[in-house]
Tab-separated table of N, CA and C in Angstrom:
chain	number	residue	atom	x	y	z
A	3	MET	N	2.137	24.544	-11.042
A	3	MET	CA	2.395	25.520	-10.205
A	3	MET	C	3.697	26.234	-11.109
A	4	GLU	N	3.658	27.628	-10.899
A	4	GLU	CA	4.338	28.359	-11.413
A	4	GLU	C	5.512	28.631	-10.348
A	5	LYS	N	6.753	28.712	-10.795
A	5	LYS	CA	7.935	28.937	-9.753
A	5	LYS	C	8.829	29.811	-10.229
A	6	GLN	N	8.771	31.228	-9.563
A	6	GLN	CA	9.684	31.898	-9.758
A	6	GLN	C	11.030	32.514	-8.755
A	7	ILE	N	12.155	32.645	-9.364
A	7	ILE	CA	13.139	33.329	-8.518
A	7	ILE	C	13.163	34.603	-8.222
A	8	ILE	N	13.289	34.914	-6.900
A	8	ILE	CA	13.183	36.163	-6.243
A	8	ILE	C	14.415	36.392	-5.895
A	9	ASN	N	15.217	37.351	-6.359
A	9	ASN	CA	16.253	38.054	-5.826
A	9	ASN	C	16.169	39.670	-5.684
A	10	SER	N	16.526	39.897	-4.737
A	10	SER	CA	16.778	41.703	-4.475
A	10	SER	C	18.112	42.190	-4.465
A	11	THR	N	18.498	43.483	-5.285
A	11	THR	CA	19.613	43.906	-4.957
A	11	THR	C	19.854	44.699	-3.793
A	12	ASN	N	19.142	44.610	-2.844
A	12	ASN	CA	18.504	45.426	-1.594
A	12	ASN	C	18.798	44.442	-0.496
A	13	ALA	N	19.337	43.156	-0.898
A	13	ALA	CA	19.506	42.291	-0.117
A	13	ALA	C	20.863	41.524	-0.963
A	14	PRO	N	21.903	40.711	0.414
A	14	PRO	CA	22.961	40.331	-0.088
A	14	PRO	C	23.050	39.368	-1.025
A	15	ALA	N	23.751	38.920	-1.951
A	15	ALA	CA	23.587	38.017	-2.805
A	15	ALA	C	24.130	36.805	-2.155
A	16	PRO	N	23.393	36.118	-2.608
A	16	PRO	CA	23.826	34.245	-2.146
A	16	PRO	C	25.258	34.277	-2.394
A	17	ILE	N	25.483	33.244	-0.843
A	17	ILE	CA	26.979	33.079	-0.917
A	17	ILE	C	27.355	31.517	-1.524
A	18	GLY	N	26.486	30.879	-2.008
A	18	GLY	CA	26.152	29.817	-2.552
A	18	GLY	C	25.513	29.107	-3.550
A	19	PRO	N	25.160	27.980	-3.865
A	19	PRO	CA	23.961	27.617	-4.916
A	19	PRO	C	22.704	27.826	-4.482
A	20	TYR	N	22.267	28.846	-4.058
A	20	TYR	CA	21.129	28.833	-3.866
A	20	TYR	C	20.457	30.113	-4.168
A	21	ASN	N	19.325	30.498	-4.078
A	21	ASN	CA	18.650	31.764	-4.451
A	21	ASN	C	18.189	32.574	-3.181
A	22	GLN	N	17.872	33.735	-3.189
A	22	GLN	CA	17.403	34.474	-1.974
A	22	GLN	C	16.102	33.891	-1.544
A	23	ALA	N	15.229	33.499	-2.369
A	23	ALA	CA	13.972	33.379	-2.263
A	23	ALA	C	13.352	32.652	-3.640
A	24	VAL	N	12.422	31.654	-3.524
A	24	VAL	CA	11.693	31.124	-4.155
A	24	VAL	C	10.095	31.141	-4.281
A	25	GLN	N	9.249	31.805	-5.114
A	25	GLN	CA	7.867	32.257	-5.105
A	25	GLN	C	7.431	30.755	-5.928
A	26	ALA	N	6.537	29.869	-5.202
A	26	ALA	CA	5.859	28.903	-5.772
A	26	ALA	C	4.621	29.376	-5.554
A	27	GLY	N	3.515	29.809	-6.669
A	27	GLY	CA	2.273	30.192	-6.501
A	27	GLY	C	2.124	31.043	-5.663
A	28	ASN	N	1.298	31.175	-4.405
A	28	ASN	CA	1.331	32.172	-3.769
A	28	ASN	C	2.294	32.202	-2.465
A	29	MET	N	3.030	31.162	-2.594
A	29	MET	CA	3.868	31.117	-1.295
A	29	MET	C	5.544	31.222	-1.729
A	30	LEU	N	5.778	31.927	-0.711
A	30	LEU	CA	7.461	32.475	-0.753
A	30	LEU	C	8.475	32.080	0.253
A	31	PHE	N	9.300	31.212	0.018
A	31	PHE	CA	10.537	30.681	0.522
A	31	PHE	C	11.573	31.326	0.778
A	32	ILE	N	11.950	32.456	1.529
A	32	ILE	CA	12.991	32.709	2.036
A	32	ILE	C	13.970	32.057	2.498
A	33	SER	N	15.471	32.027	1.884
A	33	SER	CA	16.654	31.718	2.351
A	33	SER	C	16.999	32.196	3.842
A	34	GLY	N	17.522	31.703	4.400
A	34	GLY	CA	18.270	32.113	5.517
A	34	GLY	C	18.872	33.090	5.401
A	35	GLN	N	18.657	34.229	6.135
A	35	GLN	CA	19.394	35.625	5.972
A	35	GLN	C	20.469	35.907	7.053
A	36	ILE	N	21.376	36.240	6.779
A	36	ILE	CA	22.573	36.833	8.001
A	36	ILE	C	22.871	38.090	7.469
A	37	ALA	N	23.520	38.730	8.521
A	37	ALA	CA	23.713	40.028	8.904
A	37	ALA	C	24.852	40.856	7.620
A	38	LEU	N	24.905	40.552	6.397
A	38	LEU	CA	25.777	40.293	5.637
A	38	LEU	C	24.969	41.885	5.001
A	39	ASN	N	26.021	43.013	4.954
A	39	ASN	CA	25.358	44.111	4.220
A	39	ASN	C	25.545	44.058	2.629
A	40	PRO	N	24.329	44.456	2.061
A	40	PRO	CA	24.380	44.118	0.601
A	40	PRO	C	24.691	44.890	-0.296
A	41	GLU	N	25.388	46.119	0.137
A	41	GLU	CA	26.095	47.102	-0.302
A	41	GLU	C	27.602	46.917	-0.380
A	42	SER	N	28.069	46.602	0.881
A	42	SER	CA	29.609	46.436	1.281
A	42	SER	C	30.137	44.786	0.980
A	43	GLY	N	28.640	43.931	1.495
A	43	GLY	CA	29.179	42.854	1.243
A	43	GLY	C	30.274	42.146	2.580
A	44	GLN	N	29.877	43.084	3.622
A	44	GLN	CA	30.703	42.890	5.140
A	44	GLN	C	29.316	42.504	6.160
A	45	MET	N	29.867	41.375	7.149
A	45	MET	CA	29.250	41.334	7.879
A	45	MET	C	29.122	42.435	8.943
A	46	GLU	N	27.811	42.858	9.409
A	46	GLU	CA	27.358	43.451	10.208
A	46	GLU	C	27.240	43.304	11.912
A	47	GLN	N	28.460	43.372	12.645
A	47	GLN	CA	28.513	42.189	13.913
A	47	GLN	C	28.785	43.146	15.005
A	48	SER	N	28.700	44.260	15.137
A	48	SER	CA	28.950	45.094	16.178
A	48	SER	C	28.099	44.823	17.671
A	49	ASP	N	27.038	44.281	17.590
A	49	ASP	CA	26.307	43.741	18.801
A	49	ASP	C	25.132	42.943	18.357
A	50	ILE	N	24.862	42.156	18.929
A	50	ILE	CA	23.726	41.063	18.451
A	50	ILE	C	22.339	42.079	18.287
A	51	ILE	N	22.018	42.945	18.948
A	51	ILE	CA	20.671	43.597	18.179
A	51	ILE	C	20.882	44.464	16.812
A	52	ALA	N	22.452	44.855	16.507
A	52	ALA	CA	22.611	45.744	15.421
A	52	ALA	C	22.253	44.256	14.309
A	53	GLU	N	23.405	43.356	14.348
A	53	GLU	CA	23.377	42.128	13.840
A	53	GLU	C	21.803	41.381	13.217
A	54	THR	N	20.718	41.869	14.263
A	54	THR	CA	19.492	40.901	14.224
A	54	THR	C	18.929	41.827	13.329
A	55	HIS	N	19.123	43.305	13.542
A	55	HIS	CA	18.368	44.660	12.729
A	55	HIS	C	18.672	44.256	11.283
A	56	ARG	N	19.843	44.094	11.098
A	56	ARG	CA	20.188	43.565	9.544
A	56	ARG	C	19.699	42.339	8.767
A	57	VAL	N	19.707	41.657	9.573
A	57	VAL	CA	19.065	40.533	9.198
A	57	VAL	C	17.487	40.750	8.966
A	58	MET	N	16.940	40.847	9.640
A	58	MET	CA	15.382	41.479	9.164
A	58	MET	C	15.080	42.468	8.209
A	59	GLN	N	16.362	43.712	8.088
A	59	GLN	CA	16.296	44.277	6.917
A	59	GLN	C	16.378	43.651	5.596
A	60	ASN	N	17.385	42.638	5.876
A	60	ASN	CA	17.690	41.930	4.365
A	60	ASN	C	16.329	41.065	4.027
A	61	LEU	N	15.907	40.505	5.136
A	61	LEU	CA	14.459	39.648	4.818
A	61	LEU	C	13.445	40.793	4.376
A	62	ARG	N	13.220	41.971	4.911
A	62	ARG	CA	12.325	43.064	4.695
A	62	ARG	C	12.519	43.228	3.070
A	63	ASN	N	13.553	43.063	2.668
A	63	ASN	CA	14.035	43.778	1.351
A	63	ASN	C	13.543	42.835	0.179
A	64	ILE	N	13.868	41.204	0.825
A	64	ILE	CA	13.265	40.177	0.057
A	64	ILE	C	12.071	40.250	-0.332
A	65	LEU	N	11.331	40.689	0.753
A	65	LEU	CA	9.748	40.343	0.796
A	65	LEU	C	9.088	41.232	-0.123
A	66	SER	N	10.165	42.743	-0.207
A	66	SER	CA	9.421	43.557	-0.857
A	66	SER	C	9.574	43.355	-2.150
A	67	GLU	N	10.772	42.652	-2.767
A	67	GLU	CA	11.041	42.746	-3.884
A	67	GLU	C	9.460	41.697	-4.224
A	68	ALA	N	9.072	40.560	-3.629
A	68	ALA	CA	8.146	39.835	-4.302
A	68	ALA	C	6.975	40.548	-3.527
A	69	GLY	N	6.763	41.481	-3.435
A	69	GLY	CA	5.486	42.204	-3.561
A	69	GLY	C	5.183	42.067	-1.790
A	70	MET	N	5.387	41.451	-1.258
A	70	MET	CA	5.241	41.131	0.376
A	70	MET	C	5.589	42.028	1.563
A	71	ASP	N	5.138	41.800	2.830
A	71	ASP	CA	5.839	42.415	3.688
A	71	ASP	C	5.645	41.523	4.828
A	72	PHE	N	6.216	41.608	6.344
A	72	PHE	CA	6.261	40.837	7.357
A	72	PHE	C	4.715	40.233	7.444
A	73	SER	N	3.820	41.232	7.251
A	73	SER	CA	2.414	40.459	7.661
A	73	SER	C	2.012	39.532	6.750
A	74	ASP	N	2.957	39.233	5.874
A	74	ASP	CA	2.159	38.052	5.082
A	74	ASP	C	3.174	36.419	5.324
A	75	VAL	N	4.021	36.994	6.390
A	75	VAL	CA	4.965	35.812	6.850
A	75	VAL	C	3.998	34.835	7.761
A	76	VAL	N	4.103	33.505	7.336
A	76	VAL	CA	3.570	32.548	8.106
A	76	VAL	C	4.651	31.525	9.010
A	77	LYS	N	5.616	31.739	8.770
A	77	LYS	CA	6.425	30.738	9.560
A	77	LYS	C	7.878	31.446	9.419
A	78	SER	N	8.496	31.413	10.628
A	78	SER	CA	9.878	31.848	10.697
A	78	SER	C	11.056	30.729	11.430
A	79	THR	N	12.081	30.986	10.919
A	79	THR	CA	13.124	29.660	11.645
A	79	THR	C	14.194	30.623	12.158
A	80	ILE	N	14.523	30.724	13.301
A	80	ILE	CA	15.918	31.591	13.809
A	80	ILE	C	16.541	30.261	14.203
A	81	PHE	N	18.033	30.469	13.495
A	81	PHE	CA	19.040	29.702	13.945
A	81	PHE	C	19.998	30.678	15.136
A	82	ILE	N	20.381	30.238	16.114
A	82	ILE	CA	21.528	31.369	16.702
A	82	ILE	C	22.502	30.748	17.291
A	83	MET	N	23.448	31.262	17.482
A	83	MET	CA	24.873	30.495	18.165
A	83	MET	C	24.908	30.525	19.652
A	84	ASN	N	24.206	31.549	20.464
A	84	ASN	CA	24.165	31.543	21.561
A	84	ASN	C	22.749	31.966	21.941
A	85	MET	N	22.094	30.804	23.121
A	85	MET	CA	20.718	30.613	23.477
A	85	MET	C	20.746	31.925	24.422
A	86	GLY	N	21.637	32.448	25.059
A	86	GLY	CA	21.913	33.493	25.814
A	86	GLY	C	21.632	34.546	25.159
A	87	ASP	N	21.455	35.037	23.992
A	87	ASP	CA	21.333	36.353	23.089
A	87	ASP	C	19.665	35.908	23.019
A	88	PHE	N	18.792	34.907	22.872
A	88	PHE	CA	17.305	34.623	22.303
A	88	PHE	C	16.722	36.081	22.855
A	89	GLY	N	16.529	36.795	24.277
A	89	GLY	CA	15.957	37.725	24.329
A	89	GLY	C	16.066	39.262	23.773
A	90	GLN	N	17.581	39.361	23.366
A	90	GLN	CA	17.511	40.491	22.784
A	90	GLN	C	17.361	39.955	20.921
A	91	ILE	N	17.483	38.988	20.663
A	91	ILE	CA	17.007	38.495	19.299
A	91	ILE	C	15.343	38.881	18.924
A	92	ASN	N	14.974	38.063	20.023
A	92	ASN	CA	13.460	38.516	19.896
A	92	ASN	C	12.862	39.783	20.599
A	93	GLU	N	13.444	40.593	20.953
A	93	GLU	CA	13.027	41.954	20.968
A	93	GLU	C	13.166	42.373	19.860
A	94	VAL	N	14.089	42.164	19.207
A	94	VAL	CA	14.179	43.020	17.755
A	94	VAL	C	13.018	42.518	16.539
A	95	TYR	N	13.291	41.036	16.434
A	95	TYR	CA	12.414	40.162	15.550
A	95	TYR	C	11.082	40.970	16.030
A	96	GLY	N	10.501	41.053	17.145
A	96	GLY	CA	9.224	41.420	17.263
A	96	GLY	C	8.565	42.854	16.727
A	97	LYS	N	9.800	43.455	17.207
A	97	LYS	CA	9.605	45.132	16.402
A	97	LYS	C	8.899	45.582	14.760
A	98	TYR	N	9.358	44.318	14.117
A	98	TYR	CA	9.005	43.920	12.707
A	98	TYR	C	7.617	43.743	12.439
A	99	PHE	N	7.177	43.007	13.148
A	99	PHE	CA	5.407	42.587	12.925
A	99	PHE	C	4.782	43.380	13.482
A	100	THR	N	3.477	43.388	13.297
A	100	THR	CA	2.550	44.143	13.712
A	100	THR	C	0.996	43.007	13.878
A	101	GLY	N	-0.042	43.298	14.850
A	101	GLY	CA	-0.818	42.193	14.559
A	101	GLY	C	-0.257	40.893	14.845
A	102	TYR	N	-0.503	39.688	14.153
A	102	TYR	CA	-0.366	38.414	14.258
A	102	TYR	C	1.102	38.039	14.326
A	103	PHE	N	1.855	37.375	14.932
A	103	PHE	CA	3.064	36.930	14.556
A	103	PHE	C	3.127	35.454	13.956
A	104	PRO	N	3.930	35.259	13.223
A	104	PRO	CA	3.836	33.662	12.358
A	104	PRO	C	4.329	32.955	13.120
A	105	ALA	N	4.133	31.909	12.975
A	105	ALA	CA	4.560	30.437	13.774
A	105	ALA	C	6.108	30.711	13.769
A	106	ARG	N	6.882	29.780	14.795
A	106	ARG	CA	8.406	29.804	14.726
A	106	ARG	C	8.760	29.239	15.591
A	107	GLU	N	10.067	28.612	15.240
A	107	GLU	CA	11.082	28.024	16.099
A	107	GLU	C	12.461	28.757	16.199
A	108	THR	N	12.900	28.294	17.183
A	108	THR	CA	14.515	29.108	17.527
A	108	THR	C	15.290	27.884	17.899
A	109	VAL	N	16.514	27.791	17.301
A	109	VAL	CA	17.407	26.537	17.671
A	109	VAL	C	18.893	27.101	17.604
A	110	GLN	N	19.517	26.751	18.883
A	110	GLN	CA	20.941	27.032	18.630
A	110	GLN	C	21.883	26.080	18.051
A	111	VAL	N	22.570	26.470	17.151
A	111	VAL	CA	23.570	25.740	16.101
A	111	VAL	C	24.792	25.980	16.716
A	112	ALA	N	25.747	25.175	16.247
A	112	ALA	CA	27.247	25.145	16.537
A	112	ALA	C	28.065	26.032	15.561
A	113	ALA	N	27.225	26.475	14.799
A	113	ALA	CA	28.133	27.158	13.625
A	113	ALA	C	27.129	27.628	12.301
A	114	LEU	N	27.308	29.227	12.347
A	114	LEU	CA	26.797	29.831	11.282
A	114	LEU	C	27.805	30.281	10.122
A	115	PRO	N	26.966	30.243	8.715
A	115	PRO	CA	28.138	30.719	7.579
A	115	PRO	C	28.450	32.065	8.143
A	116	LYS	N	30.105	32.756	7.719
A	116	LYS	CA	30.436	33.925	7.815
A	116	LYS	C	30.945	34.237	9.170
A	117	GLY	N	30.649	33.358	9.824
A	117	GLY	CA	30.855	33.805	11.668
A	117	GLY	C	29.445	34.468	12.226
A	118	ALA	N	28.329	33.937	11.422
A	118	ALA	CA	27.343	35.160	12.061
A	118	ALA	C	27.064	34.594	13.343
A	119	ASN	N	26.273	35.253	13.918
A	119	ASN	CA	25.382	34.734	15.333
A	119	ASN	C	24.081	34.431	15.447
A	120	VAL	N	23.375	34.864	14.161
A	120	VAL	CA	21.976	34.786	14.129
A	120	VAL	C	21.654	34.620	12.391
A	121	GLU	N	20.540	33.695	12.063
A	121	GLU	CA	20.262	33.305	10.550
A	121	GLU	C	18.830	33.067	10.850
A	122	ILE	N	18.116	33.955	9.943
A	122	ILE	CA	16.601	33.481	9.865
A	122	ILE	C	16.386	33.556	8.631
A	123	SER	N	15.145	32.189	8.555
A	123	SER	CA	14.564	31.882	7.278
A	123	SER	C	13.023	32.279	7.239
A	124	MET	N	12.347	32.416	6.304
A	124	MET	CA	11.044	32.851	6.595
A	124	MET	C	10.364	32.025	5.565
A	125	ILE	N	8.937	31.781	5.548
A	125	ILE	CA	7.801	31.112	4.616
A	125	ILE	C	6.969	32.447	4.575
A	126	ALA	N	6.226	32.916	3.416
A	126	ALA	CA	5.406	34.140	3.622
A	126	ALA	C	4.413	33.495	2.673
A	127	VAL	N	3.108	33.839	2.732
A	127	VAL	CA	1.919	33.457	1.720
A	127	VAL	C	1.217	35.019	1.528
A	128	LYS	N	0.791	35.273	0.062
A	128	LYS	CA	0.136	36.514	-0.147
A	128	LYS	C	-1.215	35.605	-0.651
C-alpha cells in the first residue's frame, strides 16, 4: 500500500514530530488540529465558537490538500477541556457536514497543546 504525507500551507505546521495527515491507499488519517492560525501561528481563542471554527477550517484545508472534503470523513475524535462547551462545539462541528455525519466520540481531557480548548482529528476515505 502506498503511503503519502499530506501537508497544506493553509493549515498550521506541525508543532512536533508528526505530519498534518498521512494518506494510505484511499484512507486519510488527519492529526489532531487545534485553533492555530496557519498564517500567524497564533491561537484563535476569543471564544469556543471561534476556536472550533478555526479547528474545522484547518481540517477542511487538509482535506482539500488531499482532494477530499467533509463528505469523505468517516470518523472524528473530539477532545475538549470542558464538557460544558460540548453544545457549542457540537453546533459548529455540525455546520461543516451535509448529509450523513461520520462516526464520532467526544472525550474530556485534562490538557491540550498550546492551551487549546478543543482538538479534533479525522479519518476520511475517498
